[in-house]
Coordinates of C-alpha atoms in Angstrom, one line a residue:
M10 CA 100.4 126.9 131.8
T11 CA 100.6 129.0 128.6
I12 CA 98.7 128.5 125.4
S13 CA 101.2 128.8 122.5
F14 CA 100.4 129.8 119.0
S15 CA 104.1 129.5 118.0
M16 CA 105.0 127.0 115.3
S17 CA 107.8 124.5 116.0
E18 CA 110.9 124.5 113.8
E19 CA 109.5 121.5 112.0
Q20 CA 106.2 123.3 111.3
R21 CA 108.0 126.4 110.1
K22 CA 109.9 124.2 107.7
L23 CA 106.7 122.5 106.6
Q24 CA 105.1 125.9 105.9
H25 CA 108.2 127.1 104.1
D26 CA 108.4 123.9 101.9
A27 CA 104.7 124.1 101.1
R28 CA 105.0 127.8 100.2
I29 CA 108.0 127.2 97.9
F30 CA 106.1 124.3 96.2
A31 CA 103.0 126.4 95.7
E32 CA 104.8 129.4 94.3
T33 CA 107.4 127.7 92.1
V34 CA 105.7 124.4 91.0
L35 CA 102.0 125.0 91.3
A36 CA 101.6 128.7 90.4
P37 CA 103.1 128.5 86.9
V38 CA 100.4 126.1 85.7
I39 CA 97.3 127.5 87.3
A40 CA 96.3 130.4 85.1
A41 CA 96.4 128.4 81.8
A42 CA 94.8 125.3 83.4
D43 CA 92.0 127.3 85.0
A44 CA 91.3 129.1 81.7
E45 CA 91.2 125.8 79.7
P46 CA 87.6 125.5 78.4
D47 CA 87.6 121.7 78.6
P48 CA 87.4 121.0 82.3
L49 CA 88.9 117.5 82.1
K50 CA 91.9 118.8 80.1
G51 CA 92.3 121.6 82.6
F52 CA 92.4 119.1 85.5
Q53 CA 94.9 117.0 83.5
M54 CA 97.2 120.1 83.1
T55 CA 97.8 120.0 86.9
K56 CA 99.0 116.4 86.8
P57 CA 102.8 117.2 86.6
A58 CA 102.4 119.4 89.7
Y59 CA 100.5 116.7 91.4
I60 CA 103.2 114.1 90.7
E61 CA 105.7 116.5 92.2
A62 CA 103.4 116.9 95.2
Y63 CA 103.2 113.2 95.5
R64 CA 106.9 112.7 95.4
A65 CA 107.5 115.5 97.9
G66 CA 105.2 113.7 100.3
I67 CA 102.4 116.3 100.2
A68 CA 99.7 114.3 98.4
M69 CA 99.5 111.5 101.0
C70 CA 100.8 113.4 104.0
M71 CA 97.7 112.7 106.0
L72 CA 97.8 108.9 105.8
P73 CA 99.3 106.9 108.8
K74 CA 103.0 106.4 108.9
A75 CA 102.5 102.7 109.5
Y76 CA 101.3 102.4 105.9
G77 CA 103.9 104.8 104.3
G78 CA 102.0 108.0 104.7
G79 CA 103.3 111.3 106.2
G80 CA 101.4 110.8 109.4
V81 CA 101.1 114.6 109.8
S82 CA 98.9 116.0 112.5
C83 CA 95.7 117.8 111.5
V84 CA 97.4 121.1 112.6
D85 CA 100.3 120.4 110.3
L86 CA 98.0 119.6 107.5
V87 CA 96.2 122.9 107.9
I88 CA 99.5 124.9 108.1
A89 CA 100.6 123.3 104.8
A90 CA 97.2 123.5 103.1
E91 CA 97.0 127.3 103.6
E92 CA 100.0 127.8 101.4
L93 CA 98.6 125.7 98.6
C94 CA 95.2 127.3 98.8
V95 CA 96.6 130.9 98.4
I96 CA 97.6 129.7 94.9
D97 CA 94.7 127.3 94.1
P98 CA 92.2 125.7 96.5
G99 CA 91.0 123.4 93.7
F100 CA 94.4 121.7 93.5
A101 CA 94.5 121.6 97.3
C102 CA 91.1 119.9 97.1
T103 CA 92.6 117.1 95.0
V104 CA 95.0 116.5 97.8
L105 CA 92.3 116.8 100.4
C106 CA 90.2 114.2 98.6
N107 CA 93.0 111.7 99.1
G108 CA 92.2 112.0 102.8
L109 CA 88.5 112.1 102.3
G110 CA 88.7 108.9 100.3
L111 CA 91.3 107.0 102.2
M112 CA 91.1 108.1 105.8
P113 CA 87.8 106.1 106.2
I114 CA 89.8 103.0 105.3
A115 CA 92.2 103.9 108.1
W116 CA 89.4 104.5 110.5
Y117 CA 86.9 101.7 109.6
G118 CA 88.8 99.2 107.5
S119 CA 90.3 95.8 108.5
N120 CA 94.0 95.3 108.8
E121 CA 94.0 93.6 105.5
Q122 CA 92.2 96.5 103.8
K123 CA 94.6 99.0 105.3
E124 CA 97.7 97.1 104.2
K125 CA 96.3 96.6 100.7
F126 CA 94.9 100.0 99.9
L127 CA 96.8 102.5 102.1
T128 CA 100.2 101.0 101.2
A129 CA 99.3 101.1 97.5
A130 CA 98.3 104.7 97.9
T131 CA 101.7 105.7 99.4
S132 CA 104.0 103.5 97.1
D133 CA 102.9 104.3 93.6
P134 CA 106.1 104.7 91.5
S135 CA 104.2 106.8 88.9
G136 CA 103.2 109.4 91.5
E137 CA 99.7 109.6 89.9
Y138 CA 97.7 107.7 92.6
L139 CA 94.4 109.4 93.5
G140 CA 92.0 108.6 96.3
G141 CA 88.3 109.4 95.9
W142 CA 85.3 110.3 98.1
T143 CA 82.0 109.2 96.6
A144 CA 79.0 110.2 98.6
S145 CA 76.9 113.0 97.0
E146 CA 74.0 112.2 94.7
P147 CA 72.1 114.2 91.9
P148 CA 69.3 116.6 92.8
G149 CA 65.8 115.5 92.2
N150 CA 62.5 114.7 93.9
P151 CA 63.3 112.7 95.9
S152 CA 67.0 112.7 95.5
G153 CA 70.2 114.5 96.5
T154 CA 72.0 113.8 99.8
A155 CA 71.8 116.9 102.0
N156 CA 69.3 114.8 104.1
F157 CA 71.3 111.6 103.8
D158 CA 70.6 110.7 107.4
I159 CA 66.8 111.0 107.2
Q160 CA 65.1 108.2 109.1
L161 CA 62.9 107.2 106.2
P162 CA 63.7 104.3 103.9
R163 CA 64.6 104.6 100.2
P164 CA 63.7 106.5 98.1
A165 CA 64.4 109.2 100.7
G166 CA 68.0 109.9 101.3
V167 CA 70.8 108.0 99.6
G168 CA 69.5 106.2 96.6
L169 CA 72.6 104.2 95.4
T170 CA 71.8 100.6 96.4
A171 CA 74.3 97.7 97.0
I172 CA 72.6 94.3 97.2
R173 CA 74.6 91.3 98.3
D174 CA 74.8 88.6 95.6
G175 CA 77.2 85.8 96.5
D176 CA 80.7 87.1 96.8
A177 CA 79.9 90.7 95.6
Y178 CA 77.6 93.6 96.1
V179 CA 75.6 94.6 93.0
V180 CA 75.5 98.4 92.9
N181 CA 73.0 100.5 91.0
G182 CA 72.2 104.1 90.8
R183 CA 74.0 107.5 90.4
K184 CA 76.4 109.7 92.2
Y185 CA 76.9 113.4 91.5
W186 CA 79.8 115.7 92.6
P187 CA 82.2 113.0 93.9
S188 CA 85.9 113.5 93.5
S189 CA 86.2 110.2 91.7
A190 CA 86.6 110.5 88.0
G191 CA 90.4 110.3 88.0
W192 CA 92.8 111.7 85.4
D193 CA 91.0 109.9 82.5
E194 CA 87.3 109.4 83.5
R195 CA 88.1 105.8 84.5
G196 CA 88.0 106.4 88.2
V197 CA 90.5 107.1 90.9
N198 CA 92.7 104.3 92.1
A199 CA 90.6 103.6 95.2
G200 CA 88.3 105.4 97.6
T201 CA 85.3 105.3 99.8
L202 CA 81.8 104.8 98.3
I203 CA 78.7 105.4 100.4
V204 CA 75.9 103.0 99.5
R205 CA 72.5 101.9 100.8
T206 CA 72.9 98.3 101.9
D207 CA 69.4 98.1 103.4
S208 CA 66.6 99.9 101.6
E209 CA 64.1 99.1 104.3
K210 CA 66.0 101.2 106.8
G211 CA 66.6 104.9 107.0
G212 CA 69.8 106.8 106.7
T213 CA 71.0 106.2 110.2
E214 CA 70.9 102.4 109.8
G215 CA 70.8 101.5 106.2
L216 CA 74.0 103.0 104.9
S217 CA 77.4 101.4 104.6
A218 CA 80.8 102.1 102.9
L219 CA 82.5 100.1 100.2
I220 CA 86.0 100.6 98.7
L221 CA 85.5 101.5 95.0
E222 CA 88.4 100.7 92.8
R223 CA 89.5 102.0 89.4
D224 CA 88.1 100.4 86.3
T225 CA 85.3 98.5 88.1
P226 CA 83.1 97.1 85.4
G227 CA 79.6 98.7 85.2
V228 CA 80.8 102.1 86.5
T229 CA 81.1 105.1 84.1
Y230 CA 82.2 108.6 84.8
R231 CA 81.6 112.1 83.4
H232 CA 83.8 115.0 84.5
L233 CA 81.7 118.0 85.5
D234 CA 82.2 121.6 84.3
K235 CA 82.2 124.1 87.2
I236 CA 82.6 127.8 87.8
G237 CA 84.9 127.3 90.8
H238 CA 87.4 124.7 91.8
R239 CA 87.9 123.9 88.1
L240 CA 91.2 122.2 88.9
A241 CA 89.6 119.7 91.2
S242 CA 87.9 116.6 89.8
N243 CA 84.1 116.2 90.3
A244 CA 82.0 113.8 88.4
E245 CA 78.7 112.2 87.6
I246 CA 79.0 108.5 88.2
V247 CA 76.6 105.9 86.9
F248 CA 76.5 102.4 88.4
D249 CA 74.9 99.7 86.2
N250 CA 75.0 96.3 87.9
A251 CA 78.5 97.1 89.0
R252 CA 79.9 94.2 91.1
I253 CA 82.1 95.2 94.1
P254 CA 83.7 92.3 96.1
I255 CA 82.3 91.8 99.6
E256 CA 85.8 92.1 101.0
N257 CA 85.6 95.7 100.0
L258 CA 83.0 96.4 102.6
L259 CA 84.6 98.5 105.4
P260 CA 83.6 96.4 108.5
G261 CA 83.4 99.3 110.9
A262 CA 81.2 101.2 108.5
A263 CA 78.6 98.5 108.0
G264 CA 75.3 100.1 108.9
N265 CA 77.3 103.2 109.9
G266 CA 77.8 105.0 106.6
D267 CA 76.0 108.0 108.1
L268 CA 78.8 108.3 110.8
V269 CA 81.4 108.0 108.1
I270 CA 79.9 111.0 106.3
N271 CA 79.7 113.1 109.4
R272 CA 83.2 112.2 110.6
N273 CA 84.7 112.8 107.2
F274 CA 83.1 116.2 106.7
A275 CA 84.1 117.2 110.2
W276 CA 87.7 116.1 109.6
S277 CA 87.8 118.2 106.4
G278 CA 86.2 121.2 108.1
P279 CA 89.4 123.0 109.2
V280 CA 91.0 122.3 105.7
A281 CA 88.0 123.9 104.0
A282 CA 88.2 126.8 106.5
I283 CA 91.9 127.3 105.9
A284 CA 91.3 127.3 102.1
A285 CA 89.0 130.3 102.7
V286 CA 91.7 131.9 104.8
G287 CA 94.1 131.4 101.8
M288 CA 91.7 133.0 99.4
A289 CA 91.0 136.0 101.7
R290 CA 94.8 136.3 102.3
A291 CA 95.4 136.4 98.6
A292 CA 92.8 139.1 98.2
Y293 CA 94.0 141.1 101.2
E294 CA 97.7 141.2 100.2
M295 CA 96.9 142.2 96.7
T296 CA 94.5 144.9 97.8
L297 CA 96.9 146.3 100.5
D298 CA 99.6 146.6 97.8
W299 CA 97.0 148.3 95.5
A300 CA 96.0 150.8 98.2
K301 CA 99.6 151.7 98.9
N302 CA 100.3 152.4 95.3
N303 CA 97.1 153.8 93.8
T304 CA 95.9 157.4 94.2
A305 CA 92.5 157.0 92.5
G306 CA 93.1 160.4 91.0
G307 CA 93.9 162.0 94.3
L308 CA 97.3 163.3 95.5
K309 CA 98.3 160.5 97.7
P310 CA 97.7 156.7 97.8
I311 CA 94.3 155.7 99.0
I312 CA 95.7 153.8 102.0
G313 CA 95.7 157.2 103.7
F314 CA 91.9 157.4 103.7
Q315 CA 90.2 156.2 106.8
N316 CA 87.6 154.1 105.1
V317 CA 90.2 152.2 103.2
G318 CA 92.4 151.7 106.2
Y319 CA 89.5 150.7 108.5
V320 CA 88.2 148.2 106.0
L321 CA 91.6 146.6 105.4
G322 CA 92.3 146.6 109.1
D323 CA 89.1 144.7 109.7
V324 CA 89.9 142.2 106.9
A325 CA 93.4 141.6 108.4
S326 CA 91.9 141.0 111.8
K327 CA 89.3 138.6 110.5
I328 CA 91.9 136.6 108.7
E329 CA 93.9 136.2 111.9
M330 CA 90.7 135.2 113.8
A331 CA 89.8 132.7 111.1
R332 CA 93.3 131.1 111.0
S333 CA 93.3 130.8 114.8
F334 CA 89.9 129.1 114.8
S335 CA 91.1 126.7 112.0
W336 CA 94.2 125.8 114.0
R337 CA 92.1 125.3 117.1
A338 CA 89.7 123.0 115.3
A339 CA 92.6 121.0 113.8
D340 CA 94.1 120.8 117.3
Y341 CA 90.8 119.5 118.6
L342 CA 90.9 116.8 115.9
D343 CA 94.4 115.8 117.0
K344 CA 93.4 115.5 120.6
H345 CA 90.2 113.5 120.1
D346 CA 91.1 110.7 117.7
Q347 CA 90.2 112.8 114.6
H348 CA 86.7 113.3 115.8
A349 CA 85.4 116.9 115.8
E350 CA 81.8 116.6 114.5
L351 CA 80.8 119.8 116.4
V352 CA 83.9 122.1 116.3
G353 CA 84.8 121.0 112.8
A354 CA 81.4 122.0 111.5
M355 CA 81.4 125.3 113.4
N356 CA 84.8 126.1 112.0
K357 CA 83.9 125.5 108.4
I358 CA 80.6 127.3 108.6
Q359 CA 81.9 130.5 110.3
V360 CA 85.3 130.8 108.5
T361 CA 84.2 130.1 105.0
E362 CA 81.3 132.6 105.2
L363 CA 83.4 135.3 107.0
M364 CA 86.2 135.0 104.5
F365 CA 83.9 135.3 101.5
D366 CA 82.8 138.6 102.9
C367 CA 86.4 139.7 103.3
V368 CA 87.1 138.9 99.7
F369 CA 84.2 141.1 98.6
K370 CA 85.3 143.9 100.9
C371 CA 88.7 143.8 99.2
M372 CA 87.0 144.1 95.8
Q373 CA 85.2 147.2 97.0
I374 CA 88.5 148.8 97.9
F375 CA 90.0 147.8 94.6
G376 CA 87.0 149.2 92.9
V377 CA 85.9 148.6 89.4
N378 CA 89.4 147.5 88.6
S379 CA 88.7 144.3 90.5
L380 CA 86.5 143.2 87.6
E381 CA 89.3 143.2 85.1
T382 CA 90.5 139.6 84.5
K383 CA 94.2 140.3 84.8
N384 CA 93.8 141.4 88.4
G385 CA 92.7 137.9 89.5
F386 CA 89.7 138.7 91.6
G387 CA 87.4 136.8 89.3
K388 CA 89.1 133.5 90.2
I389 CA 89.4 134.4 93.9
L390 CA 85.7 135.2 94.1
R391 CA 84.7 132.0 92.2
E392 CA 86.9 129.9 94.5
S393 CA 85.7 131.6 97.7
A394 CA 82.0 131.0 96.6
V395 CA 82.7 127.2 96.5
L396 CA 83.9 126.9 100.1
P397 CA 80.6 127.5 102.0
I398 CA 78.6 125.2 99.7
Y399 CA 80.8 122.1 99.3
D400 CA 82.0 119.4 101.8
G401 CA 78.5 119.0 103.2
G402 CA 77.2 122.5 102.5
N403 CA 77.0 124.9 105.4
M404 CA 73.2 125.2 104.9
G405 CA 72.9 121.4 104.3
M406 CA 74.8 119.0 106.5
Q407 CA 77.1 121.2 108.5
R408 CA 74.7 123.4 110.4
R409 CA 72.4 120.4 111.0
R410 CA 75.2 118.5 112.7
V411 CA 75.7 121.5 115.0
H412 CA 72.0 121.7 115.6
G413 CA 71.7 118.0 116.5
I414 CA 74.5 118.2 119.0
I415 CA 73.5 121.4 120.8
A416 CA 69.8 120.3 121.0
D417 CA 70.9 117.3 123.1
P418 CA 69.7 117.8 126.7
L419 CA 73.1 116.5 127.9
F420 CA 75.1 118.9 125.8
N421 CA 77.7 121.0 127.7
P422 CA 77.8 124.4 126.1
R423 CA 81.3 124.9 127.6
A424 CA 82.6 121.7 126.2
I425 CA 84.8 123.2 123.5
M426 CA 86.2 125.9 125.8
E427 CA 87.1 123.1 128.3
D428 CA 88.6 120.9 125.5
E429 CA 86.0 118.2 126.3
Y430 CA 85.3 115.4 123.9
V431 CA 81.9 115.9 122.4
Q432 CA 80.8 112.5 121.2
F433 CA 78.6 112.4 118.1
G434 CA 76.1 109.6 117.8
K435 CA 73.1 108.5 115.7
H436 CA 70.7 110.1 118.1
H437 CA 72.2 113.5 117.0
E438 CA 71.3 112.8 113.4
S439 CA 68.2 113.5 111.3
I440 CA 67.2 116.7 113.2
G441 CA 65.3 118.9 110.8
T442 CA 65.3 116.4 107.9
L443 CA 61.5 116.1 107.8
A444 CA 59.6 119.2 106.7
S445 CA 56.7 119.8 109.1

């Protein structure tokens, strides 16, 4: 039996179509939108491109076909995502957050919830529909959500409370960084909200997931200003006695909000990794062209010098390694019911950090000229810096998940090599969340 890395004709077409969209529709709007001082206005400037992505089937490509989505495999998603990310990973993050916000409904929702929310997401005539993922919370003491699965009750861990009151949950507290402000700071159309439904229990038992809808009374949004991923929406969200109907509770996520977080950030791991590949690829291709056409005051282009050739050869090799690992992690997701809590985390950690180093290596070859705004390295560096620290930061949630699994006495260290399903459970959580 052979192991093939060849794309099918359908995948080649997907890659080609995504590249054409990225280069002809997305690229023309990015420079001005990224330079816009008002972060909300900059995000809004990408809306026409998003509508075209929606109508082309890109924006909701990951949702199940049964509800009108593209039903693409995780491998296909990664192939297409790389082409968008070469141009702008912030815009690609907007698309990814449709999956982060809506795939939990596909995984943990009732048939009625899937029919209502997923079908609406894939059949919006305006093409503006956004899904949102609302989990992270503001920093503080105690606060923040890196240790969301700590076994201690509130106020440790997630602080947003949802208390049952008749036919609704009354929600109070704050979220910080979620992709949920929408085009106009009134919220996305619908998405997944992680809440604490039991304040007496810790993060492995007391968390659940609700579907948060646009214009829910008692919820206010403030779009955040960021140095990277400026064209993705992130927000501070305040809940003041907001009432969310009890039928918006995801039944499979009741008391399992912790597992939703871990599964979601593992599912998005290869997408974050391929975003890093895209950024490194953009830096490498630009630097290779520079090296072949710049003498730096010598007689011949600097590509002829060993240190330049060796460094760029190493960068090219690492990009290929990273892409292969991203494809492998996505393939693992496809084979194991979109569960890859171990390999998804490993992939995100190693690739995003390796590719950041590749971007800087390219800047060293480009020299001081890489600092000039017109050459584009400033944006590439800013975007690359985001990838290791978002989506459950590498030093926050991602490495802890790997740690929890490999510390299990029953863990098989050859599991990934043998394509074995590595099940992630509550007993793998909370490792290292309590300072000794």
